[in-house]
mmCIF file of C-alpha atoms and ligand atoms in Angstrom:
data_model
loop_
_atom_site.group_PDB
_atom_site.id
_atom_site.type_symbol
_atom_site.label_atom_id
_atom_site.label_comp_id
_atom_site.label_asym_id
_atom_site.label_seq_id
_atom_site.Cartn_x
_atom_site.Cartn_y
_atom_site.Cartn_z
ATOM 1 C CA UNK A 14 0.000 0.000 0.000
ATOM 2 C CA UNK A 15 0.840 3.500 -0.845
ATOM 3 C CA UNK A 16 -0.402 6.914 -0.350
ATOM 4 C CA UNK A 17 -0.658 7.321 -4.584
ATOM 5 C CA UNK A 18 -2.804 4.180 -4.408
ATOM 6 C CA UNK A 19 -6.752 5.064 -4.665
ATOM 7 C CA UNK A 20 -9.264 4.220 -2.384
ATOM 8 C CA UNK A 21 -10.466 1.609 -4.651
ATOM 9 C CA UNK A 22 -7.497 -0.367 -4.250
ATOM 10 C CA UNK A 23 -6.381 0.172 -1.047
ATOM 11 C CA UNK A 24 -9.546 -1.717 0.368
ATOM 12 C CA UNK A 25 -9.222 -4.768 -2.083
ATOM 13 C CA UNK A 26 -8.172 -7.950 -1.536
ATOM 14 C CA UNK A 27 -6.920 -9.635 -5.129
ATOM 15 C CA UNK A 28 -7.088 -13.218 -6.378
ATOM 16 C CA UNK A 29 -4.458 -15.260 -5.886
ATOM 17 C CA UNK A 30 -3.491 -17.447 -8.604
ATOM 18 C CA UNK A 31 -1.645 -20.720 -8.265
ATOM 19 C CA UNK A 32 1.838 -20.547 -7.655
ATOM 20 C CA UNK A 33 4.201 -20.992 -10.869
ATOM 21 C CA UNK A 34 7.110 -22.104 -9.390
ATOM 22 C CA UNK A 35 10.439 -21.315 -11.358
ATOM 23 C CA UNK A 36 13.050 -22.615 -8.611
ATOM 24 C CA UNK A 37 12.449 -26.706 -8.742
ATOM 25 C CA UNK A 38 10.884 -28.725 -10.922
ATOM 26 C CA UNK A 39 7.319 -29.994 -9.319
ATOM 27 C CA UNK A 40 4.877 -31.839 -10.788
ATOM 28 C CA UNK A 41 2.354 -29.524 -11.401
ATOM 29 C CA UNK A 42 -1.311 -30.096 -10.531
ATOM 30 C CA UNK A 43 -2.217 -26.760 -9.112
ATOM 31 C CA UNK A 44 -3.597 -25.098 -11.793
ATOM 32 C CA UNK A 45 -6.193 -27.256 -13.843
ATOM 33 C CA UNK A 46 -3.398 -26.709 -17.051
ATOM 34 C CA UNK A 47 -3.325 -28.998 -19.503
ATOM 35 C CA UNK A 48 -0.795 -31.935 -19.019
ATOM 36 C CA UNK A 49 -0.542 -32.023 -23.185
ATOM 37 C CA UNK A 50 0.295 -30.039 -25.328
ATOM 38 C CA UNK A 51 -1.420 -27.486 -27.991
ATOM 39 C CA UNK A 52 -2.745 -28.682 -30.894
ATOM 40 C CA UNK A 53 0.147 -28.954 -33.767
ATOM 41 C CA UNK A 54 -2.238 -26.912 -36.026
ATOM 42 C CA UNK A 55 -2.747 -23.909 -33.537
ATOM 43 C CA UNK A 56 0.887 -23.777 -33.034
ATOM 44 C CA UNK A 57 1.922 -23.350 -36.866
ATOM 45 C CA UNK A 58 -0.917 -21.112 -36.698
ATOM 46 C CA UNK A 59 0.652 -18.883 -34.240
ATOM 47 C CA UNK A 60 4.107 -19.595 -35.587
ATOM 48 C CA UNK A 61 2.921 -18.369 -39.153
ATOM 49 C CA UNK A 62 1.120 -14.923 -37.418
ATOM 50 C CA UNK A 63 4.552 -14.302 -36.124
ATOM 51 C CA UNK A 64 5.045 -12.276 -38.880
ATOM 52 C CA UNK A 65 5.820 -8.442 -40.429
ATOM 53 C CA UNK A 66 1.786 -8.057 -40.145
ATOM 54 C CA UNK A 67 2.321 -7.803 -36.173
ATOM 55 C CA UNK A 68 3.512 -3.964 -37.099
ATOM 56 C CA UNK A 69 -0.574 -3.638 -37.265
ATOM 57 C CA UNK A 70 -2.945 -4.106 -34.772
ATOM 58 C CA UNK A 71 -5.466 -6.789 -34.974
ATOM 59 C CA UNK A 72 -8.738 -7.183 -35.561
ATOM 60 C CA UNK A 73 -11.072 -5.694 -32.624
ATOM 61 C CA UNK A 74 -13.696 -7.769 -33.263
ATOM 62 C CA UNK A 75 -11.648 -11.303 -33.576
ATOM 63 C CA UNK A 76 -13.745 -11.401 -36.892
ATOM 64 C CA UNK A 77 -12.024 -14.929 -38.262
ATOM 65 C CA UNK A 78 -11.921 -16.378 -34.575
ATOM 66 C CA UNK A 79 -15.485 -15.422 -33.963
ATOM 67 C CA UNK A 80 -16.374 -17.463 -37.017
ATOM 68 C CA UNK A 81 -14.901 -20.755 -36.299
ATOM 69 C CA UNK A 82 -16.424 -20.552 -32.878
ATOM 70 C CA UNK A 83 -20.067 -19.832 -34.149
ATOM 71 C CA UNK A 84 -19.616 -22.261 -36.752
ATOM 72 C CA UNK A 85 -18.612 -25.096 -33.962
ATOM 73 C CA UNK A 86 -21.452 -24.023 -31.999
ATOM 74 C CA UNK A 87 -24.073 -23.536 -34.253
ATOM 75 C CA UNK A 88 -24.683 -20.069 -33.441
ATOM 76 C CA UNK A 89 -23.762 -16.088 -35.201
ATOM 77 C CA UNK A 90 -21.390 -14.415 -35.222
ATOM 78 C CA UNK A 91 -23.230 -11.560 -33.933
ATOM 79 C CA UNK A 92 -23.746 -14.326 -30.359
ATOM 80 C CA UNK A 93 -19.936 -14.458 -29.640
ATOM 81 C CA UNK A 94 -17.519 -12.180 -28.385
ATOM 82 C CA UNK A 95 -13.768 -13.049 -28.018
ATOM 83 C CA UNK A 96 -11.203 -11.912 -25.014
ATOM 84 C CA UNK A 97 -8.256 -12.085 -23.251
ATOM 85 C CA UNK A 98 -8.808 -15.308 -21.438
ATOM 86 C CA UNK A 99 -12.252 -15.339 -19.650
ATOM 87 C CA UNK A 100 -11.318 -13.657 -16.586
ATOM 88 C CA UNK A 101 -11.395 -10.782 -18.367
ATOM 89 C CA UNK A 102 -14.577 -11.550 -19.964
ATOM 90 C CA UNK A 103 -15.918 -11.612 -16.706
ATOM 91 C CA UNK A 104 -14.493 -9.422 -15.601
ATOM 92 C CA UNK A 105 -16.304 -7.221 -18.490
ATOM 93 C CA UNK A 106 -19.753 -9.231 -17.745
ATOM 94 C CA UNK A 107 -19.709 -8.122 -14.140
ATOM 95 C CA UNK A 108 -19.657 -4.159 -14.786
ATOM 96 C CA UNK A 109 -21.957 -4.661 -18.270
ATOM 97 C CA UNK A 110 -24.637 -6.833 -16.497
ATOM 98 C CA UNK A 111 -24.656 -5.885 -12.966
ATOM 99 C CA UNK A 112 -25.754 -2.672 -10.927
ATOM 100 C CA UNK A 113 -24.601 -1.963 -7.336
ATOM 101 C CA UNK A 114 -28.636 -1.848 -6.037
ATOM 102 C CA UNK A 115 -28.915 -5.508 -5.656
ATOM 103 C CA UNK A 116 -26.942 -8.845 -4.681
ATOM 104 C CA UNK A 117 -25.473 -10.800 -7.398
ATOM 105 C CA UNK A 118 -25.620 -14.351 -6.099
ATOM 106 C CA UNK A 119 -22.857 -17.685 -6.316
ATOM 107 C CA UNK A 120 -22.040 -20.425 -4.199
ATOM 108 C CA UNK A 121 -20.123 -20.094 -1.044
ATOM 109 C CA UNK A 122 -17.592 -22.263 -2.619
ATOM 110 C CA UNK A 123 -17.059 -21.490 -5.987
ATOM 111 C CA UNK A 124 -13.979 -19.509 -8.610
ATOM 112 C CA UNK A 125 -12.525 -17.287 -6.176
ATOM 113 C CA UNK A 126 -12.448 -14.409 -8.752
ATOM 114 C CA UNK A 127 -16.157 -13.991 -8.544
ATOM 115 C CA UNK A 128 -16.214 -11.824 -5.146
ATOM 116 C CA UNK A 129 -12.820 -9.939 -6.255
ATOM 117 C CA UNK A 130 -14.734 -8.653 -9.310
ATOM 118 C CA UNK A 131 -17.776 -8.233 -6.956
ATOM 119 C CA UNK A 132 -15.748 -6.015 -5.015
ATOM 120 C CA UNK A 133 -13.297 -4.363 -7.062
ATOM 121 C CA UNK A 134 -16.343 -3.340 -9.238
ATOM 122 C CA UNK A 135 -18.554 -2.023 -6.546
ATOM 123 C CA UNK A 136 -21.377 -4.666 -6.429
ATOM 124 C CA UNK A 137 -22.742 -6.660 -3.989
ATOM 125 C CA UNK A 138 -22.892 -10.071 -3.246
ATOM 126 C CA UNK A 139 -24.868 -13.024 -1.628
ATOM 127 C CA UNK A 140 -22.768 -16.180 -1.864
ATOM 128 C CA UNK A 141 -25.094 -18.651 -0.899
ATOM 129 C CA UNK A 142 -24.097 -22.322 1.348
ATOM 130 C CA UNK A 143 -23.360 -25.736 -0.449
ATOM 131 C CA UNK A 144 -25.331 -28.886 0.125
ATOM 132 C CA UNK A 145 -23.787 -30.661 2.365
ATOM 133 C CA UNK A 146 -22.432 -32.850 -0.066
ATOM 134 C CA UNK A 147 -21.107 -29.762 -2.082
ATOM 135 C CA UNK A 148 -23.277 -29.803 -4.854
ATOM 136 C CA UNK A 149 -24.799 -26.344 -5.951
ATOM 137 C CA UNK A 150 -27.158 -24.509 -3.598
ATOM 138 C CA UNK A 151 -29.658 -24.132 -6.590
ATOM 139 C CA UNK A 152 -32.769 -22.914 -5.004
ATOM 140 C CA UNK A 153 -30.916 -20.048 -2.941
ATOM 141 C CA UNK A 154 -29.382 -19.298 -6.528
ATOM 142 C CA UNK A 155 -33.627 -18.730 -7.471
ATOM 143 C CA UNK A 156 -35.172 -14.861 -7.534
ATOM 144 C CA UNK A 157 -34.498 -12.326 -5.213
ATOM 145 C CA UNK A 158 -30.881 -11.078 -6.853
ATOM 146 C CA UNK A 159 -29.504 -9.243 -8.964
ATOM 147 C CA UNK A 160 -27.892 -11.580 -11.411
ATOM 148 C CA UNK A 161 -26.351 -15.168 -11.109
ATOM 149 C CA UNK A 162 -22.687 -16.606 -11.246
ATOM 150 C CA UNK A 163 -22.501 -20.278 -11.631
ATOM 151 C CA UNK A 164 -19.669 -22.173 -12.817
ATOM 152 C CA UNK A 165 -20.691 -25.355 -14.544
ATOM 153 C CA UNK A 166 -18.812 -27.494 -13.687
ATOM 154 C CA UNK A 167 -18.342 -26.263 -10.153
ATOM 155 C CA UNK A 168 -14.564 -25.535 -8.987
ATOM 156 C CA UNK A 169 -12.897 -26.539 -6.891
ATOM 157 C CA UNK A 170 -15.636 -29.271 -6.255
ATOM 158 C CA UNK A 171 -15.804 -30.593 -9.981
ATOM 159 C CA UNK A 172 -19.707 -31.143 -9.944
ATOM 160 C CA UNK A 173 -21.789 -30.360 -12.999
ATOM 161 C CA UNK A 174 -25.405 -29.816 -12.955
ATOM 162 C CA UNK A 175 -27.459 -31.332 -15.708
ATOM 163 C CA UNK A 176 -29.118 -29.070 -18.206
ATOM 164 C CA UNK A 177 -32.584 -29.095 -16.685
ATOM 165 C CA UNK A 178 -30.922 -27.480 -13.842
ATOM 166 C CA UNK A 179 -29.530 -24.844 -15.794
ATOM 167 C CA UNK A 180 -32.769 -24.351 -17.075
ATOM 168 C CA UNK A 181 -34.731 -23.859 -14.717
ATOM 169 C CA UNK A 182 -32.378 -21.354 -13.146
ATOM 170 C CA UNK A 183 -32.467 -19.266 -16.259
ATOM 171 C CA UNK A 184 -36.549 -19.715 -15.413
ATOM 172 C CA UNK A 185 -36.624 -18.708 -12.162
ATOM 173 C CA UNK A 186 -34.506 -15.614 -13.024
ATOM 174 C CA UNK A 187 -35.925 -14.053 -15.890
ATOM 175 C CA UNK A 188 -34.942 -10.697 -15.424
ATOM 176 C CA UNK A 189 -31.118 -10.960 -14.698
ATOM 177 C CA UNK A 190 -28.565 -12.466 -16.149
ATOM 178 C CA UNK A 191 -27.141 -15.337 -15.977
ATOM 179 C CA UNK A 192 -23.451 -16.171 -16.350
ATOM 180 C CA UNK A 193 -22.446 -20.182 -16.599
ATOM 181 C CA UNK A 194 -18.750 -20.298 -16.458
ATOM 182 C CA UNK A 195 -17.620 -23.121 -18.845
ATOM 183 C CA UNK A 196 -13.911 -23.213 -17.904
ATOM 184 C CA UNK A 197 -14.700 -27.061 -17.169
ATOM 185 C CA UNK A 198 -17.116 -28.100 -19.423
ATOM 186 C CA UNK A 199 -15.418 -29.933 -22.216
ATOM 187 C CA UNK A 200 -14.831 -33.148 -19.516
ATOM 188 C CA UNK A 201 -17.732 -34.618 -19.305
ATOM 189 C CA UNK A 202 -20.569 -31.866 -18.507
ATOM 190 C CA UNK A 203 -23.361 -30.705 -20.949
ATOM 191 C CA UNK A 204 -23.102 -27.087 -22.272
ATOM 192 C CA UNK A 205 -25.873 -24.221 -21.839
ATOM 193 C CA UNK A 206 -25.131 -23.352 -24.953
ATOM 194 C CA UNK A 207 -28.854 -24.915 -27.070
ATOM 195 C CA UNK A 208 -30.210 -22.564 -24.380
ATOM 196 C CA UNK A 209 -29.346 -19.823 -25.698
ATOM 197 C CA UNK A 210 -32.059 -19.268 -28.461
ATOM 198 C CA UNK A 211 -34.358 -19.171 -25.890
ATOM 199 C CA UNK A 212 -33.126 -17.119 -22.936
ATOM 200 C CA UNK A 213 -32.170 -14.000 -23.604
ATOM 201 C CA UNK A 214 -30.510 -13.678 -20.354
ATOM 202 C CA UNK A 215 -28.056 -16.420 -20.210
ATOM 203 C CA UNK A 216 -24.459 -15.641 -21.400
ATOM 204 C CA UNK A 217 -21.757 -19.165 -21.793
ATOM 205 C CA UNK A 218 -17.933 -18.747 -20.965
ATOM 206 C CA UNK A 219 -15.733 -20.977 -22.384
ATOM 207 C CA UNK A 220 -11.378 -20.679 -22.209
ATOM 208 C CA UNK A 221 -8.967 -22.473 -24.789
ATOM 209 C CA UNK A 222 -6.995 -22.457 -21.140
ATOM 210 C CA UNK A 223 -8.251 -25.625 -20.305
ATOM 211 C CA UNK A 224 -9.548 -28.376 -22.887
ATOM 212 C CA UNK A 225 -7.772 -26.925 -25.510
ATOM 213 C CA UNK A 226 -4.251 -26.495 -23.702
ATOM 214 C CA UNK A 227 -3.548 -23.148 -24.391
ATOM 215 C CA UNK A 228 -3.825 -21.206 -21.127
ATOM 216 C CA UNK A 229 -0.257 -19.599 -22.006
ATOM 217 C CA UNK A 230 -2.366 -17.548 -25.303
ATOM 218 C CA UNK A 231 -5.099 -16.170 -23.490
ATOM 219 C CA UNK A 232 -8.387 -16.563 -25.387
ATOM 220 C CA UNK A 233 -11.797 -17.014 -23.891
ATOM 221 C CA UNK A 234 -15.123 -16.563 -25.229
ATOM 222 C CA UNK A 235 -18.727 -15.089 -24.576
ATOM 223 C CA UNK A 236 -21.757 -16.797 -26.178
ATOM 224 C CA UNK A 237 -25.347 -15.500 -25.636
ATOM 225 C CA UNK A 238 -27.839 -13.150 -26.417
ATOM 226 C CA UNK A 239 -26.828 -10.287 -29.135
ATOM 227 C CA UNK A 240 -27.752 -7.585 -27.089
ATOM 228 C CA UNK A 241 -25.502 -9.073 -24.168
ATOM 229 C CA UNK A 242 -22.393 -9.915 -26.609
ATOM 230 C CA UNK A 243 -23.241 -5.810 -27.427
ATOM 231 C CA UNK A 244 -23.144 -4.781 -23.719
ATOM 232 C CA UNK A 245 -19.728 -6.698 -23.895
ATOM 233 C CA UNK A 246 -18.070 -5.091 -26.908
ATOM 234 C CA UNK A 247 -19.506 -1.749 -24.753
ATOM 235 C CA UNK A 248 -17.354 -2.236 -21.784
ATOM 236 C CA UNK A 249 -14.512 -3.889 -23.616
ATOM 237 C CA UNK A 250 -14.410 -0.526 -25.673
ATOM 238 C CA UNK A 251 -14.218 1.642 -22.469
ATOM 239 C CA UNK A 252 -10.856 0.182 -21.471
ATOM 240 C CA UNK A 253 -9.034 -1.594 -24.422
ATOM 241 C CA UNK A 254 -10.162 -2.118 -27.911
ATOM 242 C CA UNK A 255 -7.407 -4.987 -28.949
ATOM 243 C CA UNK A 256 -7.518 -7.611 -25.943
ATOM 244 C CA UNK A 257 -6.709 -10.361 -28.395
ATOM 245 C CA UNK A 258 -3.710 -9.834 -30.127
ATOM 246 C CA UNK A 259 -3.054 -11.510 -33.570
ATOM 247 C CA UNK A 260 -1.145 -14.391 -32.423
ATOM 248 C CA UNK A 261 -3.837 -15.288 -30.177
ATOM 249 C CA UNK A 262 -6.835 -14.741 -32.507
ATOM 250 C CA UNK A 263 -4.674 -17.132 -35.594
ATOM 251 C CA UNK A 264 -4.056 -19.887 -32.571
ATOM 252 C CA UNK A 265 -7.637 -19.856 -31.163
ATOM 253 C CA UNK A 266 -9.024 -20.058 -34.221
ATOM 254 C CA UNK A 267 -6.847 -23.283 -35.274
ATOM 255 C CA UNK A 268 -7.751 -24.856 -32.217
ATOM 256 C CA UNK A 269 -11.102 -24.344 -32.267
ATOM 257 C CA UNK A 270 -10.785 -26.125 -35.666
ATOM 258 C CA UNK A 271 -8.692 -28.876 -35.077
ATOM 259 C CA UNK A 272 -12.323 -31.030 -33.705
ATOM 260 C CA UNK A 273 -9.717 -34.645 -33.808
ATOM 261 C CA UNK A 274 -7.050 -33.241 -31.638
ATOM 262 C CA UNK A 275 -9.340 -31.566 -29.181
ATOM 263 C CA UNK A 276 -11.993 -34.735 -28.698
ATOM 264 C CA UNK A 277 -8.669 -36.918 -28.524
ATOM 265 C CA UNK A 278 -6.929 -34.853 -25.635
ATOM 266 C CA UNK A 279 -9.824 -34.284 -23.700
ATOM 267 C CA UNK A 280 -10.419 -38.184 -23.632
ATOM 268 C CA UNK A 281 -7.357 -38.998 -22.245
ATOM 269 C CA UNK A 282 -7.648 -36.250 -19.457
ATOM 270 C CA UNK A 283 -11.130 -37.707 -18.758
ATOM 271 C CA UNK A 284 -9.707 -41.533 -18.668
ATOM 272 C CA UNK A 285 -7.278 -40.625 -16.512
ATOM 273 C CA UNK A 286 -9.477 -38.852 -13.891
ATOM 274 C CA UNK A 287 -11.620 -42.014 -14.193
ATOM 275 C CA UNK A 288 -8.569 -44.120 -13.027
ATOM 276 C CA UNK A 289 -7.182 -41.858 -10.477
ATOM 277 C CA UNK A 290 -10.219 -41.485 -8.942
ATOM 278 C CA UNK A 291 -10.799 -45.231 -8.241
ATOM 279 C CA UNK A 292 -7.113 -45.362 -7.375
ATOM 280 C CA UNK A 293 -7.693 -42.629 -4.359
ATOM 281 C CA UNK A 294 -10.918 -44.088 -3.361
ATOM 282 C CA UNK A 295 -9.293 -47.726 -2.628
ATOM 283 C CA UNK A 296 -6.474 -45.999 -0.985
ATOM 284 C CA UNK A 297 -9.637 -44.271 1.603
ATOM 285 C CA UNK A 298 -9.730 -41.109 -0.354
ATOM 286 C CA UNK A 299 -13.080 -38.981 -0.274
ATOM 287 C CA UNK A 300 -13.266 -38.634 -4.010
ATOM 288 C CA UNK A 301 -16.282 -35.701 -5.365
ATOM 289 C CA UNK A 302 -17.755 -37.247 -8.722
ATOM 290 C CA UNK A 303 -15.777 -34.820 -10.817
ATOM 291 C CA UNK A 304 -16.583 -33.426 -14.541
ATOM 292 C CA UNK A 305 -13.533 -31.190 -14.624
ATOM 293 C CA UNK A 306 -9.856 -31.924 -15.769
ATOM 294 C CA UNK A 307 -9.338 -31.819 -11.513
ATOM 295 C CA UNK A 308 -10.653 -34.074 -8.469
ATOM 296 C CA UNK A 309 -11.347 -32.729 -5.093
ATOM 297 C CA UNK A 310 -10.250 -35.235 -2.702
ATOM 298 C CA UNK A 311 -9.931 -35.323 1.435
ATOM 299 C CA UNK A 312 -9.111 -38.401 3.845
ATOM 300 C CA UNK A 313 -10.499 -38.762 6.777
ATOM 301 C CA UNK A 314 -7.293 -39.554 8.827
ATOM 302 C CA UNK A 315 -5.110 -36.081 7.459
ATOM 303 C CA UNK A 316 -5.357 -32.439 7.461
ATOM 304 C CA UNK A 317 -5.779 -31.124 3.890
ATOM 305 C CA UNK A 318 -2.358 -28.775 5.227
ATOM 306 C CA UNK A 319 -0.384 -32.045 6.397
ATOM 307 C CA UNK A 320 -1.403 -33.685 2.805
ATOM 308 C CA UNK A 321 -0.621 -30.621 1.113
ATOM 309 C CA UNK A 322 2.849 -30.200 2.863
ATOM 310 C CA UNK A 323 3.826 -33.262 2.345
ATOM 311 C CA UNK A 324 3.032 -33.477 -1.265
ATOM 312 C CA UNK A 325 5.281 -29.937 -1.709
ATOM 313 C CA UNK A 326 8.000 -32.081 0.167
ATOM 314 C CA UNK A 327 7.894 -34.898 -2.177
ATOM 315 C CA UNK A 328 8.028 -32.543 -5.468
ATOM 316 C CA UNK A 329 3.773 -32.597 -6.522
ATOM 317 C CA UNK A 330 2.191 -29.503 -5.989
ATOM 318 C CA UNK A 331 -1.451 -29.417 -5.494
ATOM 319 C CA UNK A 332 -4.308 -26.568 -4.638
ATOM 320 C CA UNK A 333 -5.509 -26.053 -1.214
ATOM 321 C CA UNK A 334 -7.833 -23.054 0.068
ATOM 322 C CA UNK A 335 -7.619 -21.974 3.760
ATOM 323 C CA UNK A 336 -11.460 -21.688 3.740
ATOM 324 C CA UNK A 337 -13.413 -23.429 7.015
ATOM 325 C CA UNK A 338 -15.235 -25.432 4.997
ATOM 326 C CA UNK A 339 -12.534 -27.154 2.526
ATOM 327 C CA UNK A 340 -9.652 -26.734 4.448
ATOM 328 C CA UNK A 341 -9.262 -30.272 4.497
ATOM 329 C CA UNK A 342 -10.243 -31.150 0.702
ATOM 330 C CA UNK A 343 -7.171 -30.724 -1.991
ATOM 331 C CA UNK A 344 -7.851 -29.928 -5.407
ATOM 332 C CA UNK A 345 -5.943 -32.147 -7.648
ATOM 333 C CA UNK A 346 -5.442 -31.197 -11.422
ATOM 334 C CA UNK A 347 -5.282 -34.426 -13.859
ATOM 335 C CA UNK A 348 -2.042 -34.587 -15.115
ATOM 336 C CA UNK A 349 -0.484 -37.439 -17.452
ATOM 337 C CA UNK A 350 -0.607 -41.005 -16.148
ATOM 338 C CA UNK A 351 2.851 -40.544 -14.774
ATOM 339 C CA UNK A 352 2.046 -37.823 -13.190
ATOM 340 C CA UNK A 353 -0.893 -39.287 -11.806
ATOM 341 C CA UNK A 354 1.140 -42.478 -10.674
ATOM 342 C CA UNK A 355 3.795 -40.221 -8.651
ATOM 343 C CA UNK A 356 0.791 -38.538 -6.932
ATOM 344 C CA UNK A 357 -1.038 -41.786 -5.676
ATOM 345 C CA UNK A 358 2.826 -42.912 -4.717
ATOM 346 C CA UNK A 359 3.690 -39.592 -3.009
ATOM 347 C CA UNK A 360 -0.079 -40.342 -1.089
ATOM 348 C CA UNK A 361 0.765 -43.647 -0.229
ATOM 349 C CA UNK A 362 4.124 -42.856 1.874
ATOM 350 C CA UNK A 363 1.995 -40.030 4.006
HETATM 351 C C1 PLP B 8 -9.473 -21.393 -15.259
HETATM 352 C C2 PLP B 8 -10.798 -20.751 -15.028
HETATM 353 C C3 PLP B 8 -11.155 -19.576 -15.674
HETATM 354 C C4 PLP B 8 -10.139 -18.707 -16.348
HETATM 355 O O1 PLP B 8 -9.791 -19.047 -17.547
HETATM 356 P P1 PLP B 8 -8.870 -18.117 -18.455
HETATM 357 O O2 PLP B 8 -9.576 -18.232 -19.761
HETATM 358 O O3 PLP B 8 -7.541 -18.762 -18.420
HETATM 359 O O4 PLP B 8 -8.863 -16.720 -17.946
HETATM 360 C C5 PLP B 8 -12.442 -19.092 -15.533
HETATM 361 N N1 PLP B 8 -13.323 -19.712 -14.721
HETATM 362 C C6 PLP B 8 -13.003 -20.820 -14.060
HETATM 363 C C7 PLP B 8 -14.020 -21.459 -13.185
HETATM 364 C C8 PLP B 8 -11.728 -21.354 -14.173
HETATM 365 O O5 PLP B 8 -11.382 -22.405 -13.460
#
């Protein structure tokens, strides 16, 4: 803190993303990356952007980007907007979508970035208890707010709610919006994105971070309503008109493309978890039935910290959140089998 600082950040308390260590080589399940790498196609795509065009700036509007991605999902152009990851889309959904007046509502336990934009923004938030066995508080998520947050799959928990549940959110909320946050989706839960012709208040986010192994480029994307993707482009236009750069927008757009690649890496990541999970379960693991590229696991015998420790000691870093209610659950990204091997091993011996 300084006395230059404003009183908007003096007061704030930021995210804190997962540590990237640069001083010994850990296996690295911390941060729900991708254990393979980008699709061969998006990387000669970014390779051949690298180029004497970067002199200009790119395309505002992600025109060619925005194209594959409608095509994929059967939708317009005009129903997706492109940017710098999706945090920042979110962060531009929170101030285009939601006034100060009233709560915007999310689970207790949920993407820590959702009360740091609640915050930094002005706005004010209701974060609503889990069921006791973690799944989504959906009828406290019902009426009575000012607009919804709901990841889909959940994280750190890794629980997806079926479409109907979606739904009838979107129903019982008619006259807010509703953000699902995709990050997760591509492992095994179903998208919200057929909903869209008929609820004009529900805006998808979906990140090549994740599925598509690219959370070094830092492309995410809106889909929903027109006149929300136009409250977007609004907002983005108020800070920074070229969020995607042109090696981003050429490398999105190849991975978006590259359907074979995708489907095959995001099989492997969901065979794995399938394995691991039984693994941790016969070694008396509490396992969460997880549809993310992560499990959230506890035992009943350790402290999340002690497991956490002594994972750090033996070289596998994990996620852990000092929170009262999962301070003994550890989030667990799915790396390769190998990885997955030294983590059950590293388990074992504590
Ligand atoms: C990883 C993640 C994001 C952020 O993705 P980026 O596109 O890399 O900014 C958003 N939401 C959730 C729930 C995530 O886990």
């Amino acid at each position: 803190m300084n006395k230059f600082w404003s009183r908007r950040i003096r007061d704030i308390v930021p995210y804190t993303p997962g540590e990237q260590p640069k001083d010994r080589q850990f296996i690295k399940l911390n941060t729900n990356e991708c254990p393979y790498p980008p699709s061969p196609m998006a990387l000669d795509a970014i390779r051949a952007a690298a180029c004497e065009a970067l002199r200009l700036y790119p395309d505002p509007e992600c025109a060619a980007l925005r194209a594959a991605i409608a095509e994929r999902e059967g939708l317009s152009p005009a129903q997706v907007f492109c940017g710098n990851g999706s945090d920042e889309i979110l962060a531009f959904a929170f101030q285009a979508f939601f006034d100060p007046e009233r709560e915007i509502v999310f689970p207790k336990i949920t993407y820590s970035f959702y009360p740091v934009y609640t915050d930094f923004f002005g706005l004010k938030r209701r974060e609503v208890p889990m069921n006791p066995d973690f799944s989504d508080p959906v009828d406290l998520l019902c009426g009575n707010n000012g607009g919804v947050v709901l990841a889909n799959p959940n994280a750190p928990t890794g629980i997806a709610l079926g479409l109907d549940t979606v739904e009838q959110l979107l129903q019982a909320n008619p006259e807010v919006v509703v953000i699902v946050d995709e990050a997760y989706v591509d492992f095994g839960a179903h998208s919200a994105v057929p909903l869209i012709a008929r609820y004009p208040n529900l805006l998808v986010v979906q990140t090549t971070s994740k599925s598509r192994a690219l959370a070094g480029l830092r492309v995410g994307w809106a889909m929903g309503d027109e006149h929300l993707i136009a409250g977007l482009r609004a907002v983005r236009d108020c800070v920074n008109s070229y969020t995607v750069d042109r090696l981003a927008q050429a490398g999105a757009a190849a991975a978006v493309q590259d359907e074979p690649y995708f489907q095959s890496v995001r099989r492997r990541v969901i065979d794995t978890r399938e394995r691991t999970a039984q693994t941790l379960k016969e070694n008396g693991f509490t396992v969460l039935p997880s549809q993310a590229n992560f499990l959230f696991v506890s035992h009943l015998d350790r402290p999340g910290k002690a497991l956490f420790d002594g994972l750090r000691e033996r070289g596998v870093l994990v996620r852990r959140w000092d929170i009262p209610e999962i301070r003994d659950w550890l989030r667990v990204s799915i790396g390769t089998d190998e990885d997955m091997a030294a983590l059950t091993q590293a388990l074992k011996e504590l």
